[in-house]
Short mmCIF file of C-alpha atoms and ligand atoms in Angstrom, two decimals:
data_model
loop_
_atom_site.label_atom_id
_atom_site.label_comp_id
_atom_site.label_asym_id
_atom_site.label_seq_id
_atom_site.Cartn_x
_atom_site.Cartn_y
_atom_site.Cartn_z
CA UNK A 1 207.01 2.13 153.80
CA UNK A 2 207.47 4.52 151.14
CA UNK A 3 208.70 3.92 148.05
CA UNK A 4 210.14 6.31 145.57
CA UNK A 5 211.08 4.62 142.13
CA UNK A 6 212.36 7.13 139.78
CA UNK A 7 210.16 9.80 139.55
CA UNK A 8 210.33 12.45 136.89
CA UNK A 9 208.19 15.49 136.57
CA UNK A 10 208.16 18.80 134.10
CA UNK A 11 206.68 21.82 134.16
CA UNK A 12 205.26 23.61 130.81
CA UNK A 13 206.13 20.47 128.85
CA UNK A 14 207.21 21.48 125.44
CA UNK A 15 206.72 24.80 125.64
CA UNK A 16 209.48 27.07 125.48
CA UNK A 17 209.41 27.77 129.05
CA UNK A 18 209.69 23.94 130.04
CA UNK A 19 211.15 23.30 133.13
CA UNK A 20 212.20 19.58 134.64
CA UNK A 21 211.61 19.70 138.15
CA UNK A 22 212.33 16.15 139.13
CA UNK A 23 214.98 13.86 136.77
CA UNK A 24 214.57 10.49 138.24
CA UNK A 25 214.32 10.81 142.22
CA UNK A 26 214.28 7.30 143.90
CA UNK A 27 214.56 6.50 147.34
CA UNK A 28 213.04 4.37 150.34
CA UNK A 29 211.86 5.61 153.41
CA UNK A 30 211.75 3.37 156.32
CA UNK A 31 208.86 3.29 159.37
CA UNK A 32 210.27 5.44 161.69
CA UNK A 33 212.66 7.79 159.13
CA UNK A 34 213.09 11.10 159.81
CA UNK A 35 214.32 12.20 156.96
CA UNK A 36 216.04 16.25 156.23
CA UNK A 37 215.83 17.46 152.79
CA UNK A 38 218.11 20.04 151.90
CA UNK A 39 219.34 22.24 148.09
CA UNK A 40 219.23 25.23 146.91
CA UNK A 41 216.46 27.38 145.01
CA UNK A 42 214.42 25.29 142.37
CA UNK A 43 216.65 22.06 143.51
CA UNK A 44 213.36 20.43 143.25
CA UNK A 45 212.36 19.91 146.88
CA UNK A 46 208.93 21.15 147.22
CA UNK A 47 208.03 19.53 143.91
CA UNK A 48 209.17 16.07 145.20
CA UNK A 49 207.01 16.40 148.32
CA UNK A 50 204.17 17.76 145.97
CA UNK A 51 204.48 14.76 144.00
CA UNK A 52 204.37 12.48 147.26
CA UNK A 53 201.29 14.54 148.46
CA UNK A 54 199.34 14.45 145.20
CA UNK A 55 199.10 17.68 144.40
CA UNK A 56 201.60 17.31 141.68
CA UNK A 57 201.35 13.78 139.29
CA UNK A 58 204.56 12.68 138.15
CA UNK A 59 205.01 12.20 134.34
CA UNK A 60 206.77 8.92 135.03
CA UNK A 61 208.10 6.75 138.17
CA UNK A 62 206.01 5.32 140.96
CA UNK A 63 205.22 6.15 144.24
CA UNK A 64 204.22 3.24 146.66
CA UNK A 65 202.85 4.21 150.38
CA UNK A 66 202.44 0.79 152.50
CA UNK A 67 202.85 -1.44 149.48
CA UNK A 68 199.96 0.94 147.59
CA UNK A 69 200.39 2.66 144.28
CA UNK A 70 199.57 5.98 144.92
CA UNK A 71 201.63 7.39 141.61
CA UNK A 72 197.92 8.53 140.72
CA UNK A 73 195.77 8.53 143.26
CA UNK A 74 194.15 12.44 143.74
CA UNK A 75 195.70 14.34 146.95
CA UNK A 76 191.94 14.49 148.47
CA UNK A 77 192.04 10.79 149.15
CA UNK A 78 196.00 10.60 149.95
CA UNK A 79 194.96 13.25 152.69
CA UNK A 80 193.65 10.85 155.26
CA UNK A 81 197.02 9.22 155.27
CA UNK A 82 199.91 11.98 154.31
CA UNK A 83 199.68 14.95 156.77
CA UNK A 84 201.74 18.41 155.92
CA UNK A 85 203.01 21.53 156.90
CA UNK A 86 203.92 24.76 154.89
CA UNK A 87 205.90 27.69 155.05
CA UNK A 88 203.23 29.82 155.42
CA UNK A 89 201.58 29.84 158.81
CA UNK A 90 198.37 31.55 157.39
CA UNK A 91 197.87 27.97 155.19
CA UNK A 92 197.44 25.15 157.73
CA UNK A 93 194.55 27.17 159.72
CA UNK A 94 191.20 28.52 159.19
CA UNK A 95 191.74 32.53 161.00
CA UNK A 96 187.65 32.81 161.02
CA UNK A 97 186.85 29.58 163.04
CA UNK A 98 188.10 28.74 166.57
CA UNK A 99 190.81 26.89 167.85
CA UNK A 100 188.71 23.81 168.70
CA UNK A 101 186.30 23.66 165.60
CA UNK A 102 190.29 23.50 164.07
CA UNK A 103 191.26 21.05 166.00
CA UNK A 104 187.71 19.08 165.15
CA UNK A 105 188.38 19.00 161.56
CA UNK A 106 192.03 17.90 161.95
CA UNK A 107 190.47 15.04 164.08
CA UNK A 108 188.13 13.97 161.12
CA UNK A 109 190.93 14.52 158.74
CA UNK A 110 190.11 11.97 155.55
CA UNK A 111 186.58 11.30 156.96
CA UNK A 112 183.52 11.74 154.90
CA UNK A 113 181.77 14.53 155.78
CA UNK A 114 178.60 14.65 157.23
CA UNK A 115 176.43 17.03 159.40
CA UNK A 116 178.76 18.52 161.57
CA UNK A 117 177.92 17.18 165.04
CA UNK A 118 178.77 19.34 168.43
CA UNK A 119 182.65 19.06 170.12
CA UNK A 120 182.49 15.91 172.71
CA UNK A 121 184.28 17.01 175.73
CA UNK A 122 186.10 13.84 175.45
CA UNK A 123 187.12 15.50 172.20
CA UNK A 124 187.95 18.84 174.20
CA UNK A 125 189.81 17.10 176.96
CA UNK A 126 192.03 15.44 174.45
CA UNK A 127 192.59 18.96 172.43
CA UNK A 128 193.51 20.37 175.66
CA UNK A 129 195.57 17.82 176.69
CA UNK A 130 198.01 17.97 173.42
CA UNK A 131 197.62 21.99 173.16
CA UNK A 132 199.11 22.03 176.84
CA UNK A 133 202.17 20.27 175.62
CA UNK A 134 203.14 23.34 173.59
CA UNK A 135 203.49 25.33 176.56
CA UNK A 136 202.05 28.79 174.99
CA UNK A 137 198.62 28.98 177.28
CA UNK A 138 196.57 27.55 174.32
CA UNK A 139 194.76 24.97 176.51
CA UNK A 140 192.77 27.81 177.73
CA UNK A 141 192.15 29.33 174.53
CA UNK A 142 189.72 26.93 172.72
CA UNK A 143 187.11 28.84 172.00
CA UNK A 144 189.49 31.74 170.79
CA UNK A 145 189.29 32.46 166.82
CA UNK A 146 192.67 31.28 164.98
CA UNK A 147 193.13 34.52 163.46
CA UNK A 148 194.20 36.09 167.20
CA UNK A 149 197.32 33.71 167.79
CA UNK A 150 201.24 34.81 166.85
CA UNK A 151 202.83 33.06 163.37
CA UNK A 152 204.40 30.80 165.27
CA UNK A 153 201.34 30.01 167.92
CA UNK A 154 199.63 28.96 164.61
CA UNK A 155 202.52 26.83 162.95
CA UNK A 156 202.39 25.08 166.28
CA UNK A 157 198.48 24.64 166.04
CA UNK A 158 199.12 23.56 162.37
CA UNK A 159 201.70 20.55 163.27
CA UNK A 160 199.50 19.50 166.11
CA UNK A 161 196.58 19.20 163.77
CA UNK A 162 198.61 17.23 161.22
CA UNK A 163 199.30 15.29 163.91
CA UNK A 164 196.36 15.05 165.95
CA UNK A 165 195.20 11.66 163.81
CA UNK A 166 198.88 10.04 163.09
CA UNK A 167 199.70 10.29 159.58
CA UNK A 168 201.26 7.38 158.03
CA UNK A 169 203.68 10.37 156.63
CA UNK A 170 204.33 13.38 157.61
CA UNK A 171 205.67 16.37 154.91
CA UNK A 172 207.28 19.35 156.57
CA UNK A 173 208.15 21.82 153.82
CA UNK A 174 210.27 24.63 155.64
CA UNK A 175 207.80 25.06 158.27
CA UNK A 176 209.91 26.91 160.36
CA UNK A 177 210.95 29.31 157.79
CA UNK A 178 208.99 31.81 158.14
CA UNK A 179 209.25 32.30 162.24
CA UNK A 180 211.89 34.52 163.95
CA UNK A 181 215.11 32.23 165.24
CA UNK A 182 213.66 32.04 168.18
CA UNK A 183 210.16 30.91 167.57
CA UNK A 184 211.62 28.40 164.75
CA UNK A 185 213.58 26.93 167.34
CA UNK A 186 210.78 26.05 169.84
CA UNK A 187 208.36 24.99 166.79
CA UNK A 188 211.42 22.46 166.00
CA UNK A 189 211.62 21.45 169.58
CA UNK A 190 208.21 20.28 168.88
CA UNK A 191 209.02 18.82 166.07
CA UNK A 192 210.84 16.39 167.48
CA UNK A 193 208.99 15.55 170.17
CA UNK A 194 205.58 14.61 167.82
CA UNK A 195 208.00 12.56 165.72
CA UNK A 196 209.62 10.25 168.61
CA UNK A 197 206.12 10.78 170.44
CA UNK A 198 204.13 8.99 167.79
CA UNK A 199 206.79 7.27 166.02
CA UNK A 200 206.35 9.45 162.71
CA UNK A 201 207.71 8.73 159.69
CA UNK A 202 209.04 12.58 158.51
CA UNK A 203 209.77 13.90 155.18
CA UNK A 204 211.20 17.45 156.69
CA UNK A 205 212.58 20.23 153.42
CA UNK A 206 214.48 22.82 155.70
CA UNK A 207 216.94 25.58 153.86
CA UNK A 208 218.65 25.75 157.21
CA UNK A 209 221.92 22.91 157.12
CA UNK A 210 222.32 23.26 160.74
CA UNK A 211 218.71 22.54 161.41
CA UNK A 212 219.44 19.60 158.32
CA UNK A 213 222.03 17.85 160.62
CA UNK A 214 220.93 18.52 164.17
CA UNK A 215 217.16 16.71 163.66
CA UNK A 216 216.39 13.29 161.74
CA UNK A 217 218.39 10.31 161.19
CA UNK A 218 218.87 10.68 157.56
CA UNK A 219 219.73 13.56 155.21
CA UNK A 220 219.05 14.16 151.71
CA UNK A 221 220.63 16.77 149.53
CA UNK A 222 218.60 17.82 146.24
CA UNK A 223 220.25 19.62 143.28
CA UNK A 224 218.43 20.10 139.85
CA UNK A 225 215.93 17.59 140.47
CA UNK A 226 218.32 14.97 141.05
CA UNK A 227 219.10 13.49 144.71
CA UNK A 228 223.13 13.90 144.89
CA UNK A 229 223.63 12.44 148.95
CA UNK A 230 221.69 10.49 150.87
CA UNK A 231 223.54 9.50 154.20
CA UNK A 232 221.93 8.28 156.94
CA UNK A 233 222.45 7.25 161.03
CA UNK A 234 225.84 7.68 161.77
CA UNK A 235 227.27 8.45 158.45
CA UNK A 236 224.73 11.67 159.08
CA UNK A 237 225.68 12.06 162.65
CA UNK A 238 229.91 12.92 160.93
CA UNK A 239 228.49 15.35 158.62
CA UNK A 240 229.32 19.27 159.24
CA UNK A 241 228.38 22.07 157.21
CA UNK A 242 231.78 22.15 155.76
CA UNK A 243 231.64 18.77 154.21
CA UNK A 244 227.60 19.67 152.83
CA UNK A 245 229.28 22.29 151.33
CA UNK A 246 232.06 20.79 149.90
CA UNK A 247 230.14 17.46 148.54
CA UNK A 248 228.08 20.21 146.82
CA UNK A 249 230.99 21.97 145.24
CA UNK A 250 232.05 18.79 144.07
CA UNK A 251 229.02 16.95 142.72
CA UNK A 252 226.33 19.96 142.30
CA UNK A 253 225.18 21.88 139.62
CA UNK A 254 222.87 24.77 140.70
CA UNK A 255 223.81 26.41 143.89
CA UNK A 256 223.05 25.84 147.32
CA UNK A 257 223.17 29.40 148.46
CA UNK A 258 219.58 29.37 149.15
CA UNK A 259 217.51 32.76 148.79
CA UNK A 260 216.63 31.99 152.74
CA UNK A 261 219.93 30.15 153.48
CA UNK A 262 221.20 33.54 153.11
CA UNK A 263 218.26 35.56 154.61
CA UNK A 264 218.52 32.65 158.01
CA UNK A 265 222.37 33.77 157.98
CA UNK A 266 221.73 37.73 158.05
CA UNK A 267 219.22 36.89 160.54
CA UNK A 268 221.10 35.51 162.86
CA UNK A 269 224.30 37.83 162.61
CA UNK A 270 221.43 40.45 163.57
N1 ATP B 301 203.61 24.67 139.84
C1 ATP B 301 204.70 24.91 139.10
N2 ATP B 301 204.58 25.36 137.84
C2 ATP B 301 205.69 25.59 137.08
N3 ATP B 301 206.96 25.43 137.49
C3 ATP B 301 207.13 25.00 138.75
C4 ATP B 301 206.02 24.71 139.62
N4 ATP B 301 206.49 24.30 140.81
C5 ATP B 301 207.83 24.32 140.70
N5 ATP B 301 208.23 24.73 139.47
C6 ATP B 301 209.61 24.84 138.98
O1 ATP B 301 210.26 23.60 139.22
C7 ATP B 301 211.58 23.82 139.74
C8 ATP B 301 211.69 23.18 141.11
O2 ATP B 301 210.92 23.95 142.01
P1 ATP B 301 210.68 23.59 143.54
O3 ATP B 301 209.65 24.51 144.05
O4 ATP B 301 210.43 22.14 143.67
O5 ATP B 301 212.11 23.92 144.17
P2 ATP B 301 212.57 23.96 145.68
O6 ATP B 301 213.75 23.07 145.80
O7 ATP B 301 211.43 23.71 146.57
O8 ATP B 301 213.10 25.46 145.81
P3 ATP B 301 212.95 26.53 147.00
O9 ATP B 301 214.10 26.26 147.93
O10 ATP B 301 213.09 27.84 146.33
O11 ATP B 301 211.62 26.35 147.67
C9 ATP B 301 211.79 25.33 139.74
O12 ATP B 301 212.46 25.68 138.55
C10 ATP B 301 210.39 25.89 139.75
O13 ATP B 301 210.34 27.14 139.12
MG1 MG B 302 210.39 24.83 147.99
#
């Protein structure tokens, strides 16, 4: 369903301070993939999904979405179909408006706009309804600005709105990265659940290797813009830690000790 056909992109090109972010990434994604990306700092990770998203436009390659060439299409019009998630939870949200006017605009995601019209209560029920499944208490909260919830009560609002209307695609890039352990955990949980829920096909950049193997079906290791192991259903399921690290030793370039591998470790040891 998605098709990746060797996509390069550079930064600064010839300037002194040129950087090549992506050196020929091709891959395949499959209805249904869920698909772990993991590398170390500058591997090239966000860039790919940037590139996938539109924000970025590759200097060569293709990208095809549902037999489409989308290799130039701007990100405003790729938005109706390819739904993401950042880092930051501050991004995915408006703090000023309320949780349902949020939810409304998630819901109209890749719509023309036009005068906005009052929330249905058809429209409320259903915001309820999937708000309720996060188990936090937001059902009761519509009317509740954004800016009041926790980090992680608003990285769970955020995946529920790229959710809300299912996304042919959905881009995950280290959502959970900025929560406590705990909180990433549960926002993971959910995760999941939207995924097999609505049968979404998941691009998912974590610097976590444990989170890497435990979710998806297939894993993808990035190192210097290049893709060095792609291993998928139960070729994934053998995978440890160990032998991530030790393919990387072997065939990588950069290294994988991550900036927030390392901060996830001390966390945890706390
Ligand atoms: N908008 C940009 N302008 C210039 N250089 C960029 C830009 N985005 C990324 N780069 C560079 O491209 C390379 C790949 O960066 P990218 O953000 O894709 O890495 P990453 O794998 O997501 O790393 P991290 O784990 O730190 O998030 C890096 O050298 C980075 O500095
Ligand atoms: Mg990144």
């Amino acid at each position: 369903m998605l098709d990746i056909i060797d996509v390069h992109k550079t930064f600064f090109k010839g300037e002194v301070n040129e950087k090549k972010a992506l050196s020929g990434v091709s891959f395949k994604l499959e209805h249904g993939d869920f698909v772990t990306v993991i590398g170390g700092n500058g591997a090239g990770k966000s860039t790919l999904l940037n590139c996938v998203a539109g924000v970025h436009i590759p200097e060569s390659g293709k990208i095809i979405l549902e037999d489409q060439d989308i290799t130039n299409t701007p990100e405003y019009l790729r938005a109706g179909r390819i739904a993401r998630v950042f880092q930051d939870p501050l991004r995915g949200t408006a703090a000023s408006m309320t949780l349902e006017e949020n939810l409304v605009m998630a819901l109209k995601r890749g719509q023309k706009r036009g005068f906005r019209k009052a929330i249905k209560e058809k429209e409320r029920q259903l915001f309820r309804e999937r708000l309720a499944v996060l188990n936090l208490g937001l059902e009761n909260r519509l009317k509740d600005k954004v800016g009041l919830l926790s980090g992680g009560q608003r990285q769970a609002l955020t995946l529920l709105m790229a959710t809300l209307q299912k996304p042919k695609l959905l881009l995950l890039d280290e959502h959970t990265a900025a929560l406590d352990p705990q909180t990433a955990n549960k926002v993971m949980e959910l995760t999941q659940w939207l995924v097999k829920e609505f049968k979404l096909t998941t691009l998912m950049v974590t610097h976590n290797m444990e989170q890497a193997l435990k979710y998806g079906n297939r894993i993808i290791m990035m190192d210097d813009g290049s893709i060095i192991l792609d291993l998928r259903d139960d070729k994934k399921e053998k995978l440890t830690v160990g032998k991530l690290m030790e393919h990387f030793a072997k065939t990588g370039k950069g290294s994988l000790n991550n900036d927030r591998m390392l901060l996830s470790k001390w966390a945890n040891a706390c």
